[in-house]
Amino acid sequence: MILIRGGSVFSGSTFSKGPFEVKDVLIDGDRIAAVGSVHPGEVDEVVDASGCLVGPGFVDIHTHLREPGHTWKEDIASGSAAAVAGGFTAVVAMPNTDPPMDEAKIAEEVMRRGAEVGLIEVSAAGAMTQGRAGVVPSDIEGLYECGVRIFTDDGDSVDDVDVLRSVMMRIAALPGAIVSQHPEDAAMTVDGHMHEGSIAARLDVGGLPAEAEIEVVERDLDLVRETGAGYHCQHVSAAGTVELIRHAKAEGLPITAEVTPHHLTFDDTALADLDTDFKMYPPLRSVDDRRVLREALNDGTIDVVATDHAPHTAKEKSTSFAEAPRGVIGLETAAAVVSEVVDNPARMFQSLSVNPASIASLGDQGRPIAVGEPANIVVFDPRHVWTPDRFVSRSANSPFKGHRLTGRSLLTVHKGRIVHRLVGAA
Ligand SMILES: [Zn+2]
């Protein structure tokens, strides 16, 4: 048995309940056995959580674990270790692996390997089209059968409207299944490397217009009206996209949206020296876009913070800005960023645990800290000041390197077992 003592415990499941109270949490086996004032008595271990938040472990619905196929960047074991260091107890692995997760046996193998590593719950997203080529729908029903609920060709949009419509009609027939779109009109981003605006013009770098994102989402919303499929918008970066999502939600469409920690923190002014650790898609946009994203997270228009954890090695990133691969890591720094940006700590658990678990249909995740619930728990210290320099991830392509952060996950419990403990704390 493990006793987590004296933390501010997140016991509700909705933001409106304002659900924090100072309590002890007793874990027995893989369940929460008691919440309240608990005597240490027979426990094996006591964790002092005073001053810390205790809540459901974080859930990342947008992680690139790079296995199979690109394991020099990351693999399921190293990605799981990075996840627990960041306080995550579950991730959804993106299907742009090699081979891609476009059939059940590959997705099944990723989930099996995740369970074998045993640090977190590894769920798999399935590709919407065979080979992620955007032409022929994948085996949607077969993937669903093996547990896949999120379907995406992430890294690319499905451009062909007829292909996307037929995929969405099939997904609409499967309870809990959703389309998760990477909105990018490829024709508008061919020679682009950063947000199209005055900074790109000054640096003489090809621009990526916000319209490349906005126009895809606008088109997709028509397909949601037509098919009724659940739709999740990945990595929203532009104010115009936020506006579309706000209206679609008001209209009652089954829409959710995510934002990344890097889009909440940085804007294109961070690109002055063309550091390739700030290159990703969608790109860091304007100061105004960043402000709108923060507001949208705090007013609930954006449901989820997802990392888009995309490892690339230092060697791969050590090239010109134009040639460097897109993507940055994010699992280890995400919660600190969210803690700094949200107007209330309940919003952190809502956007990093409750909502992503619900969107991904992960029934053992994002649960309130209450008796009988699965012991998937994070102890987060909102006061801990640190500056990331080394990472548990196999790759270190983080824009937060050398960036002072406040807030850190001290302890992660998965299925009742301590899977991460920050050395020198808790
Ligand atoms: Zn993407």
Short mmCIF file of N, CA, C and O and ligand atoms in Angstrom, two decimals, residues 62 64 154-156 181-183 234-235 258 281-282 308, ligand 1:
data_model
loop_
_atom_site.label_atom_id
_atom_site.label_comp_id
_atom_site.label_asym_id
_atom_site.label_seq_id
_atom_site.Cartn_x
_atom_site.Cartn_y
_atom_site.Cartn_z
N HIS A 62 -1.80 12.73 -28.46
CA HIS A 62 -1.06 13.03 -29.70
C HIS A 62 0.44 12.85 -29.46
O HIS A 62 1.17 13.81 -29.24
N HIS A 64 4.07 10.85 -30.80
CA HIS A 64 4.77 10.05 -31.81
C HIS A 64 5.82 9.20 -31.09
O HIS A 64 6.86 9.72 -30.67
N ASP A 154 -2.32 11.70 -39.32
CA ASP A 154 -1.49 12.79 -38.80
C ASP A 154 -0.12 12.87 -39.47
O ASP A 154 0.55 11.87 -39.68
N GLY A 155 0.27 14.10 -39.73
CA GLY A 155 1.45 14.37 -40.56
C GLY A 155 0.96 14.87 -41.90
O GLY A 155 1.61 15.68 -42.56
N ASP A 156 -0.22 14.37 -42.29
CA ASP A 156 -0.88 14.81 -43.52
C ASP A 156 -2.37 14.91 -43.28
O ASP A 156 -2.93 14.16 -42.49
N GLN A 181 -8.14 15.13 -37.27
CA GLN A 181 -7.54 15.67 -38.50
C GLN A 181 -6.34 16.56 -38.22
O GLN A 181 -6.36 17.41 -37.33
N HIS A 182 -5.28 16.31 -39.01
CA HIS A 182 -4.13 17.23 -39.09
C HIS A 182 -4.48 18.19 -40.21
O HIS A 182 -4.37 17.84 -41.37
N PRO A 183 -4.97 19.40 -39.88
CA PRO A 183 -5.46 20.26 -40.94
C PRO A 183 -4.33 21.03 -41.63
O PRO A 183 -3.76 21.94 -41.07
N GLN A 234 -6.68 18.58 -34.58
CA GLN A 234 -5.35 18.51 -33.98
C GLN A 234 -4.66 19.88 -34.02
O GLN A 234 -4.91 20.70 -34.89
N HIS A 235 -3.77 20.04 -33.08
CA HIS A 235 -2.86 21.20 -32.98
C HIS A 235 -3.35 22.49 -33.64
O HIS A 235 -2.78 22.98 -34.60
N GLU A 258 -7.56 20.46 -29.87
CA GLU A 258 -6.37 20.46 -29.02
C GLU A 258 -5.45 21.61 -29.40
O GLU A 258 -5.48 22.12 -30.52
N TYR A 281 5.13 21.65 -37.60
CA TYR A 281 3.89 21.99 -38.27
C TYR A 281 2.72 21.66 -37.36
O TYR A 281 2.68 20.56 -36.82
N PRO A 282 1.73 22.52 -37.22
CA PRO A 282 1.72 23.89 -37.75
C PRO A 282 2.80 24.73 -37.08
O PRO A 282 3.25 24.42 -35.99
N ASP A 308 1.89 16.65 -29.22
CA ASP A 308 2.48 16.43 -30.55
C ASP A 308 3.98 16.10 -30.39
O ASP A 308 4.81 16.54 -31.19
ZN ZN B 1 0.03 16.78 -37.09
#
